[in-house]
């Protein structure tokens, strides 16, 4: 796991240093947000959280606004990259392992995520989501602690939708060399940002907000509209689940009642596991059928990847809104 982390950080640093043009793009698109860090990863997280912000119910919205405050423009988008910004700081090094689950499967022939096999240490994105979901509504915690919990949730619900954050193979794709429109990169980075940025430049005016608004439109009246109710149920189409009636509501109910017992261990929830399994299934269908060194940002590979990226960002954004709505308003408020 340490190797995984080091390589991820190394890759991120290379990206940040290497693509000034993308940084400028991020700056322009969210110009109203002064704090914005010009990293390419921030771009992805901003998009997904911007989608979520549009679907918040009244109490969830009110908590988000007051907790995040003007520092984050009272919005999930600007707060979404905080968890990546601090993970490389010594004071937060304990959080680095929370950004992924290293699924020990064998893509592209066999894909799966197993709590006991892949998160046996209890230190992965599955347990982190449960932990911070409990903490964000815990009134005995300080405002700062609850804001931190919100920022972690805001970030991890995005990470868990990225197929290579739920995969151990080749260090989550970091060890697979790739190109993006001729520039050297690796497969993980191509999925984090390379293909997305190319698509946003080509088809969405090059701005994060235009792309995020497009995804919101697809959810409200477009091609995703018919899928949204299935996004909120936590039943897997690819792997058996523990409960046939799992849902965001049932997950949150069991979590909040368990957390009243202060000594209760953090048990991973049903929904995050299903989300991880869904993202991981794309490792077999779309991500790992890849020839090392090839250009991911062109041809069939690219054209098959873009719909997956659109889907995962829209879906996880919508789920983040539902998650916070159930926590604060008692129901998803979405239908
Ligand atoms: C839960 O979150 C707190 C606060 O960030 C952290 O100290 C603790 O290690 C977390 N526990 C688990 C099991 O993730
Ligand atoms: Zn992350």
JSON list of C-alpha atoms and ligand atoms in Angstrom, two decimals, residues 82 92 94-95 98 121-124 127-132 135 141 145 148-149 152 265-266, ligand 1:
[
{"chain": "A", "resi": 82, "resn": "UNK", "atom": "CA", "xyz": [-9.02, 19.54, 0.27]},
{"chain": "A", "resi": 92, "resn": "UNK", "atom": "CA", "xyz": [-2.55, 14.12, 7.55]},
{"chain": "A", "resi": 94, "resn": "UNK", "atom": "CA", "xyz": [-2.75, 8.86, 8.20]},
{"chain": "A", "resi": 95, "resn": "UNK", "atom": "CA", "xyz": [-5.47, 9.74, 5.70]},
{"chain": "A", "resi": 98, "resn": "UNK", "atom": "CA", "xyz": [-8.41, 6.28, 2.76]},
{"chain": "A", "resi": 121, "resn": "UNK", "atom": "CA", "xyz": [-7.03, -3.59, 7.87]},
{"chain": "A", "resi": 122, "resn": "UNK", "atom": "CA", "xyz": [-10.16, -1.46, 8.20]},
{"chain": "A", "resi": 123, "resn": "UNK", "atom": "CA", "xyz": [-8.20, 1.41, 6.66]},
{"chain": "A", "resi": 124, "resn": "UNK", "atom": "CA", "xyz": [-9.60, 1.96, 3.19]},
{"chain": "A", "resi": 127, "resn": "UNK", "atom": "CA", "xyz": [-14.41, 2.33, 6.20]},
{"chain": "A", "resi": 128, "resn": "UNK", "atom": "CA", "xyz": [-13.43, 5.97, 5.74]},
{"chain": "A", "resi": 129, "resn": "UNK", "atom": "CA", "xyz": [-16.82, 6.77, 4.19]},
{"chain": "A", "resi": 130, "resn": "UNK", "atom": "CA", "xyz": [-18.58, 5.07, 7.11]},
{"chain": "A", "resi": 131, "resn": "UNK", "atom": "CA", "xyz": [-16.40, 6.88, 9.65]},
{"chain": "A", "resi": 132, "resn": "UNK", "atom": "CA", "xyz": [-16.89, 10.36, 8.23]},
{"chain": "A", "resi": 135, "resn": "UNK", "atom": "CA", "xyz": [-18.86, 12.05, 12.27]},
{"chain": "A", "resi": 141, "resn": "UNK", "atom": "CA", "xyz": [-17.79, 17.09, 17.61]},
{"chain": "A", "resi": 145, "resn": "UNK", "atom": "CA", "xyz": [-14.17, 18.32, 12.96]},
{"chain": "A", "resi": 148, "resn": "UNK", "atom": "CA", "xyz": [-13.38, 17.99, 7.99]},
{"chain": "A", "resi": 149, "resn": "UNK", "atom": "CA", "xyz": [-15.77, 15.02, 7.91]},
{"chain": "A", "resi": 152, "resn": "UNK", "atom": "CA", "xyz": [-13.67, 13.86, 3.36]},
{"chain": "A", "resi": 265, "resn": "UNK", "atom": "CA", "xyz": [-16.60, -0.58, 15.63]},
{"chain": "A", "resi": 266, "resn": "UNK", "atom": "CA", "xyz": [-16.89, 1.07, 12.24]},
{"chain": "B", "resi": 1, "resn": "LIG", "atom": "C1", "xyz": [-12.19, 8.29, 11.89]},
{"chain": "B", "resi": 1, "resn": "LIG", "atom": "O1", "xyz": [-11.89, 9.67, 11.73]},
{"chain": "B", "resi": 1, "resn": "LIG", "atom": "C2", "xyz": [-11.04, 10.21, 12.74]},
{"chain": "B", "resi": 1, "resn": "LIG", "atom": "C3", "xyz": [-10.93, 11.71, 12.53]},
{"chain": "B", "resi": 1, "resn": "LIG", "atom": "O2", "xyz": [-10.36, 12.02, 11.30]},
{"chain": "B", "resi": 1, "resn": "LIG", "atom": "C4", "xyz": [-9.72, 9.51, 12.68]},
{"chain": "B", "resi": 1, "resn": "LIG", "atom": "O3", "xyz": [-8.87, 10.00, 13.70]},
{"chain": "B", "resi": 1, "resn": "LIG", "atom": "C5", "xyz": [-9.91, 8.01, 12.85]},
{"chain": "B", "resi": 1, "resn": "LIG", "atom": "O4", "xyz": [-8.67, 7.37, 12.68]},
{"chain": "B", "resi": 1, "resn": "LIG", "atom": "C6", "xyz": [-10.90, 7.48, 11.84]},
{"chain": "B", "resi": 1, "resn": "LIG", "atom": "N1", "xyz": [-11.15, 6.08, 12.12]},
{"chain": "B", "resi": 1, "resn": "LIG", "atom": "C7", "xyz": [-11.15, 5.16, 11.18]},
{"chain": "B", "resi": 1, "resn": "LIG", "atom": "C8", "xyz": [-11.35, 3.76, 11.63]},
{"chain": "B", "resi": 1, "resn": "LIG", "atom": "O5", "xyz": [-11.01, 5.41, 10.01]}
]
